Short mmCIF file of C-alpha atoms in Angstrom, two decimals:
data_model
loop_
_atom_site.label_atom_id
_atom_site.label_comp_id
_atom_site.label_asym_id
_atom_site.label_seq_id
_atom_site.Cartn_x
_atom_site.Cartn_y
_atom_site.Cartn_z
CA UNK D 8 0.00 0.00 0.00
CA UNK D 9 1.52 3.31 -1.14
CA UNK D 10 0.75 6.30 1.09
CA UNK D 11 1.38 9.90 -0.08
CA UNK D 12 3.61 11.95 2.24
CA UNK D 13 5.92 14.93 2.51
CA UNK D 14 9.61 14.33 3.17
CA UNK D 15 11.68 16.86 5.15
CA UNK D 16 15.40 16.15 5.31
CA UNK D 17 15.92 18.21 8.50
CA UNK D 18 18.72 20.25 6.90
CA UNK D 19 16.83 22.55 4.53
CA UNK D 20 13.37 23.99 4.01
CA UNK D 21 12.77 21.97 0.86
CA UNK D 22 9.81 19.58 0.80
CA UNK D 23 9.78 16.42 -1.34
CA UNK D 24 6.61 14.67 -2.40
CA UNK D 25 7.07 10.96 -1.79
CA UNK D 26 5.15 7.71 -1.43
CA UNK D 27 5.66 5.57 1.66
CA UNK D 28 5.39 1.79 1.72
CA UNK D 29 5.56 -0.65 4.61
CA UNK D 30 7.42 -3.85 3.85
CA UNK D 31 7.27 -6.27 6.78
CA UNK D 32 9.14 -4.50 9.57
CA UNK D 33 10.62 -1.69 7.41
CA UNK D 34 9.30 1.60 6.12
CA UNK D 35 10.44 2.80 2.68
CA UNK D 36 9.83 6.05 0.85
CA UNK D 37 10.43 7.04 -2.76
CA UNK D 38 10.08 10.34 -4.58
CA UNK D 39 11.71 12.46 -7.25
CA UNK D 40 15.32 12.80 -6.17
CA UNK D 41 14.90 11.18 -2.76
CA UNK D 42 14.47 7.67 -1.37
CA UNK D 43 15.26 5.70 1.73
CA UNK D 44 14.14 3.17 4.28
CA UNK D 45 14.29 2.59 8.02
CA UNK D 46 13.33 -0.15 10.48
CA UNK D 47 9.75 0.35 11.65
CA UNK D 48 10.86 0.00 15.29
CA UNK D 49 13.16 3.04 14.91
CA UNK D 50 10.50 5.30 13.43
CA UNK D 51 8.94 7.53 16.07
CA UNK D 52 5.32 8.26 15.11
CA UNK D 53 3.34 11.12 16.63
CA UNK D 54 0.05 10.43 18.39
CA UNK D 55 -3.18 10.23 16.43
CA UNK D 56 -5.13 13.52 16.65
CA UNK D 57 -8.19 14.35 14.57
CA UNK D 58 -7.32 16.69 11.70
CA UNK D 59 -3.60 16.81 12.56
CA UNK D 60 -1.08 15.21 10.13
CA UNK D 61 1.12 12.42 11.47
CA UNK D 62 4.81 13.16 11.92
CA UNK D 63 7.14 10.19 11.46
CA UNK D 64 10.58 11.00 12.87
CA UNK D 65 13.26 9.03 11.07
CA UNK D 66 16.58 7.83 12.55
CA UNK D 67 18.65 10.29 10.43
CA UNK D 68 16.76 13.34 11.74
CA UNK D 69 14.46 13.61 8.73
CA UNK D 70 10.66 13.54 8.95
CA UNK D 71 7.72 12.21 6.98
CA UNK D 72 4.40 14.04 7.23
CA UNK D 73 1.30 11.98 6.40
CA UNK D 74 -2.24 13.32 6.39
CA UNK D 75 -4.36 12.06 9.27
CA UNK D 76 -6.83 10.11 7.18
CA UNK D 77 -4.14 8.61 4.92
CA UNK D 78 -2.23 6.82 7.68
CA UNK D 79 -3.01 3.07 7.73
CA UNK D 80 -4.36 2.11 11.14
CA UNK D 81 -2.14 -0.99 11.43
CA UNK D 82 1.24 0.66 10.83
CA UNK D 83 1.78 1.81 14.44
CA UNK D 84 -1.16 0.08 16.10
CA UNK D 85 0.68 -0.79 19.30
CA UNK D 86 1.75 2.78 20.09
CA UNK D 87 -0.11 5.70 21.72
CA UNK D 88 -3.02 3.57 22.85
CA UNK D 89 -4.57 6.33 24.93
CA UNK D 90 -4.34 8.81 22.06
CA UNK D 91 -5.87 6.22 19.74
CA UNK D 92 -8.78 5.82 22.12
CA UNK D 93 -9.19 9.60 22.28
CA UNK D 94 -9.19 9.74 18.48
CA UNK D 95 -11.91 7.07 18.39
CA UNK D 96 -14.00 9.00 20.92
CA UNK D 97 -13.56 12.33 19.13
CA UNK D 98 -15.13 10.87 16.00
CA UNK D 99 -18.42 10.11 17.73
CA UNK D 100 -20.91 12.92 18.22
CA UNK D 101 -22.73 11.23 21.11
CA UNK D 102 -19.44 11.16 23.04
CA UNK D 103 -18.96 14.89 22.46
CA UNK D 104 -22.48 15.65 23.69
CA UNK D 105 -22.04 13.43 26.74
CA UNK D 106 -18.70 15.11 27.49
CA UNK D 107 -20.29 18.56 27.41
CA UNK D 108 -23.03 17.42 29.78
CA UNK D 109 -20.51 15.79 32.13
CA UNK D 110 -18.30 18.88 32.16
CA UNK D 111 -21.29 21.12 32.87
CA UNK D 112 -22.36 18.90 35.78
CA UNK D 113 -18.80 18.71 37.06
CA UNK D 114 -18.42 22.51 36.92
CA UNK D 115 -21.72 22.99 38.74
CA UNK D 116 -20.74 20.46 41.39
CA UNK D 117 -17.33 22.04 41.86
CA UNK D 118 -18.56 25.62 42.26
CA UNK D 119 -21.65 24.65 44.26
CA UNK D 120 -20.08 22.11 46.60
CA UNK D 121 -16.38 21.50 45.93
CA UNK D 122 -15.11 25.08 46.07
CA UNK D 123 -17.08 26.03 49.23
CA UNK D 124 -15.87 22.85 50.96
CA UNK D 125 -12.26 23.52 50.00
CA UNK D 126 -12.49 27.23 50.90
CA UNK D 127 -13.82 26.31 54.36
CA UNK D 128 -10.97 23.83 54.87
CA UNK D 129 -8.41 26.46 53.86
CA UNK D 130 -10.03 29.08 56.09
CA UNK D 131 -9.80 26.72 59.06
CA UNK D 132 -6.01 26.63 58.67
CA UNK D 133 -5.35 30.32 58.07
CA UNK D 134 -3.24 31.62 60.98
CA UNK D 135 -5.04 33.98 63.34
CA UNK D 136 -2.37 36.61 62.70
CA UNK D 137 -3.23 36.65 58.98
CA UNK D 138 -6.95 36.98 59.74
CA UNK D 139 -6.25 39.86 62.14
CA UNK D 140 -4.06 41.60 59.56
CA UNK D 141 -6.78 41.26 56.93
CA UNK D 142 -9.38 42.79 59.26
CA UNK D 143 -7.15 45.68 60.29
CA UNK D 144 -6.22 46.47 56.71
CA UNK D 145 -9.88 46.36 55.69
CA UNK D 146 -10.81 48.74 58.50
CA UNK D 147 -8.05 51.15 57.49
CA UNK D 148 -9.39 51.14 53.92
CA UNK D 149 -12.92 51.93 55.12
CA UNK D 150 -12.02 54.47 57.80
CA UNK D 151 -12.05 58.02 56.49
CA UNK D 152 -13.81 57.03 53.26
CA UNK D 153 -16.96 55.19 54.32
CA UNK D 154 -16.58 55.12 58.11
CA UNK D 155 -16.41 58.59 59.67
CA UNK D 156 -16.16 59.71 63.33
CA UNK D 157 -19.33 58.87 65.24
CA UNK D 158 -21.80 61.54 66.40
CA UNK D 159 -23.39 59.26 69.01
CA UNK D 160 -23.09 60.85 72.46
CA UNK D 161 -20.02 59.61 74.38
CA UNK D 162 -22.08 58.39 77.34
CA UNK D 163 -24.32 56.42 74.98
CA UNK D 164 -21.26 54.89 73.32
CA UNK D 165 -19.78 53.98 76.69
CA UNK D 166 -23.06 52.34 77.72
CA UNK D 167 -23.22 50.28 74.52
CA UNK D 168 -19.56 49.36 74.85
CA UNK D 169 -20.15 48.08 78.38
CA UNK D 170 -23.18 46.07 77.22
CA UNK D 171 -21.24 44.57 74.32
CA UNK D 172 -18.18 43.71 76.44
CA UNK D 173 -20.23 42.05 79.16
CA UNK D 174 -22.34 40.12 76.64
CA UNK D 175 -19.40 38.90 74.52
CA UNK D 176 -17.26 38.06 77.55
CA UNK D 177 -19.83 35.48 78.66
CA UNK D 178 -19.90 33.69 75.30
CA UNK D 179 -17.68 30.66 74.71
CA UNK D 180 -15.95 29.97 71.42
CA UNK D 181 -15.45 33.58 70.38
CA UNK D 182 -12.17 35.05 69.14
CA UNK D 183 -11.16 38.37 70.74
CA UNK D 184 -13.84 40.88 69.72
CA UNK D 185 -14.48 44.59 70.15
CA UNK D 186 -17.19 47.10 69.28
CA UNK D 187 -16.60 50.10 66.99
CA UNK D 188 -19.21 52.77 66.19
CA UNK D 189 -18.87 55.01 63.13
CA UNK D 190 -20.99 57.48 61.24
CA UNK D 191 -21.55 56.10 57.72
CA UNK D 192 -24.06 58.21 55.76
CA UNK D 193 -23.36 56.30 52.55
CA UNK D 194 -24.52 52.95 53.94
CA UNK D 195 -27.09 54.06 56.53
CA UNK D 196 -28.26 51.67 59.23
CA UNK D 197 -25.85 48.76 59.08
CA UNK D 198 -23.66 46.48 61.15
CA UNK D 199 -20.97 44.04 60.10
CA UNK D 200 -18.13 41.90 61.43
CA UNK D 201 -14.49 42.23 60.37
CA UNK D 202 -12.10 39.24 60.30
CA UNK D 203 -9.98 40.67 63.12
CA UNK D 204 -12.90 40.51 65.59
CA UNK D 205 -14.21 44.06 65.18
CA UNK D 206 -17.99 44.46 65.11
CA UNK D 207 -18.95 47.75 63.44
CA UNK D 208 -22.22 49.56 64.13
CA UNK D 209 -23.16 52.70 62.22
CA UNK D 210 -24.73 55.71 63.92
CA UNK D 211 -27.93 55.14 61.96
CA UNK D 212 -28.16 51.59 63.27
CA UNK D 213 -27.57 52.66 66.87
CA UNK D 214 -30.23 55.37 66.60
CA UNK D 215 -32.77 53.05 64.97
CA UNK D 216 -32.60 50.29 67.59
CA UNK D 217 -35.28 50.83 70.25
CA UNK D 218 -33.58 49.38 73.33
CA UNK D 219 -30.65 47.45 74.76
CA UNK D 220 -32.05 43.95 74.00
CA UNK D 221 -32.41 44.95 70.33
CA UNK D 222 -28.81 46.18 70.29
CA UNK D 223 -27.60 42.94 71.87
CA UNK D 224 -29.67 40.88 69.44
CA UNK D 225 -27.97 42.49 66.45
CA UNK D 226 -24.63 42.19 68.23
CA UNK D 227 -25.25 38.48 68.87
CA UNK D 228 -25.98 37.90 65.20
CA UNK D 229 -22.75 39.61 64.16
CA UNK D 230 -20.85 37.70 66.83
CA UNK D 231 -22.24 34.55 65.25
CA UNK D 232 -20.48 35.57 62.04
CA UNK D 233 -17.32 36.12 64.08
CA UNK D 234 -17.51 32.77 65.88
CA UNK D 235 -17.88 30.89 62.60
CA UNK D 236 -15.36 33.02 60.64
CA UNK D 237 -18.03 33.72 58.04
CA UNK D 238 -16.34 36.79 56.56
CA UNK D 239 -13.13 34.94 55.79
CA UNK D 240 -14.97 31.87 54.51
CA UNK D 241 -17.32 33.89 52.30
CA UNK D 242 -14.51 35.97 50.81
CA UNK D 243 -12.42 32.85 50.24
CA UNK D 244 -15.31 31.19 48.48
CA UNK D 245 -15.54 34.19 46.18
CA UNK D 246 -11.78 34.25 45.67
CA UNK D 247 -11.37 30.47 45.67
CA UNK D 248 -9.04 30.32 42.70
CA UNK D 249 -6.66 32.88 44.21
CA UNK D 250 -6.70 31.09 47.56
CA UNK D 251 -6.01 27.71 45.92
CA UNK D 252 -3.08 29.19 44.03
CA UNK D 253 -1.71 30.74 47.22
CA UNK D 254 -1.90 27.45 49.10
CA UNK D 255 -0.49 25.48 46.15
CA UNK D 256 2.60 27.69 46.02
CA UNK D 257 2.96 27.66 49.80
CA UNK D 258 2.72 31.44 50.23
CA UNK D 259 0.04 31.78 52.89
CA UNK D 260 0.98 35.43 53.48
CA UNK D 261 -0.26 36.21 49.97
CA UNK D 262 -3.77 35.53 51.27
CA UNK D 263 -3.69 39.17 52.40
CA UNK D 264 -3.92 39.99 48.70
CA UNK D 265 -7.63 39.24 48.80
CA UNK D 266 -8.10 41.89 51.51
CA UNK D 267 -9.04 44.39 48.83
CA UNK D 268 -12.21 42.37 48.23
CA UNK D 269 -13.29 42.45 51.88
CA UNK D 270 -14.51 46.10 52.11
CA UNK D 271 -16.74 45.64 49.05
CA UNK D 272 -18.14 42.45 50.56
CA UNK D 273 -18.73 44.06 53.96
CA UNK D 274 -20.60 47.01 52.48
CA UNK D 275 -22.93 44.59 50.74
CA UNK D 276 -22.47 41.74 53.26
CA UNK D 277 -24.63 39.23 51.44
CA UNK D 278 -23.74 36.06 53.29
CA UNK D 279 -25.03 32.75 52.03
CA UNK D 280 -28.36 31.62 53.48
CA UNK D 281 -26.52 28.86 55.36
CA UNK D 282 -24.21 31.39 57.02
CA UNK D 283 -27.12 33.65 57.94
CA UNK D 284 -28.94 30.69 59.46
CA UNK D 285 -25.83 29.74 61.45
CA UNK D 286 -25.49 33.31 62.76
CA UNK D 287 -29.19 33.38 63.65
CA UNK D 288 -28.94 30.15 65.64
CA UNK D 289 -25.84 31.41 67.41
CA UNK D 290 -27.68 34.62 68.30
CA UNK D 291 -30.78 32.85 69.60
CA UNK D 292 -28.71 30.58 71.85
CA UNK D 293 -26.43 33.40 73.02
CA UNK D 294 -29.38 35.61 73.93
CA UNK D 295 -31.17 32.82 75.77
CA UNK D 296 -28.03 31.90 77.71
CA UNK D 297 -27.88 35.44 79.08
CA UNK D 298 -31.54 35.72 79.92
CA UNK D 299 -32.65 37.72 76.85
CA UNK D 300 -35.69 36.63 74.86
CA UNK D 301 -34.52 35.68 71.31
CA UNK D 302 -37.52 37.49 69.87
CA UNK D 303 -35.42 40.63 70.40
CA UNK D 304 -33.68 40.03 67.09
CA UNK D 305 -36.94 40.02 65.13
CA UNK D 306 -38.05 43.03 67.19
CA UNK D 307 -34.88 44.84 66.16
CA UNK D 308 -35.53 44.14 62.48
CA UNK D 309 -39.15 45.29 62.78
CA UNK D 310 -37.96 48.44 64.55
CA UNK D 311 -35.71 49.17 61.58
CA UNK D 312 -38.65 48.70 59.25
CA UNK D 313 -40.75 51.11 61.28
CA UNK D 314 -37.94 53.63 61.44
CA UNK D 315 -37.48 53.40 57.67
CA UNK D 316 -40.84 52.62 56.04
CA UNK D 317 -39.40 53.35 52.61
CA UNK D 318 -38.34 50.58 50.26
CA UNK D 319 -35.89 48.03 51.63
CA UNK D 320 -33.68 48.76 48.63
CA UNK D 321 -32.93 52.28 49.92
CA UNK D 322 -29.56 52.85 51.54
CA UNK D 323 -31.08 53.89 54.90
CA UNK D 324 -32.33 50.36 55.45
CA UNK D 325 -29.32 48.55 54.06
CA UNK D 326 -29.19 46.09 56.95
CA UNK D 327 -32.67 44.84 56.12
CA UNK D 328 -31.79 44.30 52.47
CA UNK D 329 -28.67 42.37 53.51
CA UNK D 330 -30.50 40.40 56.22
CA UNK D 331 -33.94 39.81 54.67
CA UNK D 332 -36.79 39.23 57.09
CA UNK D 333 -38.21 36.17 55.40
CA UNK D 334 -40.87 34.08 57.08
CA UNK D 335 -38.48 31.23 57.92
CA UNK D 336 -36.15 33.45 59.93
CA UNK D 337 -39.02 35.06 61.79
CA UNK D 338 -40.47 31.62 62.49
CA UNK D 339 -37.13 30.41 63.88
CA UNK D 340 -36.87 33.48 66.12
CA UNK D 341 -40.40 32.90 67.40
CA UNK D 342 -39.68 29.20 68.01
CA UNK D 343 -36.53 30.10 69.93
CA UNK D 344 -38.55 32.61 71.93
CA UNK D 345 -41.16 30.00 72.82
CA UNK D 346 -38.44 27.60 73.99
CA UNK D 347 -36.88 30.38 76.04
CA UNK D 348 -40.17 31.27 77.74
CA UNK D 349 -41.01 27.65 78.34
CA UNK D 350 -37.64 27.07 80.00
CA UNK D 351 -38.12 30.14 82.16
CA UNK D 352 -41.73 29.40 83.08
CA UNK D 353 -42.43 25.68 82.70
CA UNK D 354 -46.08 24.62 82.93
#
């Protein structure tokens, strides 16, 4: 069987048109002004790829190029078995369609389950010093731009600080935490937790809350985010690729590079529903442990609604848009309240 090919001598740019023949265990080629042969075992054939010509590397440094569809299947049948299988699969449309579906499912599974799981595992091993540095850098980026000096009366601030310190001191499993109050006209009534343990309340939030239990209820929810390292985990989930690269190259300190994403996240603080539920449960238990009815959290949210009857999309009620008062959350708060009252006043 004569197969058309191009012969390259490896010393010049000239191309010879030749015909290649296999004779037992030898390969021979013949063309105008060129001919030769070589043992089949010493010919190095490239892998089979759809649409790509075969390259046969000859012992003397020359090459033969044979079109993909012209190469007899039995000439180098024992070589590149995996590539041969791939070539067979690539020629079947049903395999291509199945591959697309499998890749789509795999991508969905990775981003929905794999990446969050891996990000949480990485977050659990981030040194506390790195987390503190990230929080402090984030606060320095916000201070003076978004967070301005508070106008809340000093005695009121001192009272809230004492409440917060006493409440948080009696909670187990918390990292070191502190309260910070800032005026933030651009984000209105809001509260959020920084990775270094800082819980920020805006002036608008302080002024909107009706009483101390409401303040502690919101504080307990934010402390729930602190206890579970939700900020770091959520940001790492969003920056999963960067985190994976940092861990792969062994440069954990480069995790501080994602700090620039934290202020944007905090100003929108849209935690996942699972993280919000975790923070809610932490708050309900923390309030009950210290003799405060867990319904105070729902009362605080309703107070914010009454203080700002305008649309929940307006900036003045940012906390409500970030922590939506859906029926499930209200129902959980009410259930926790019933359990609290029943424990305090059993029938």
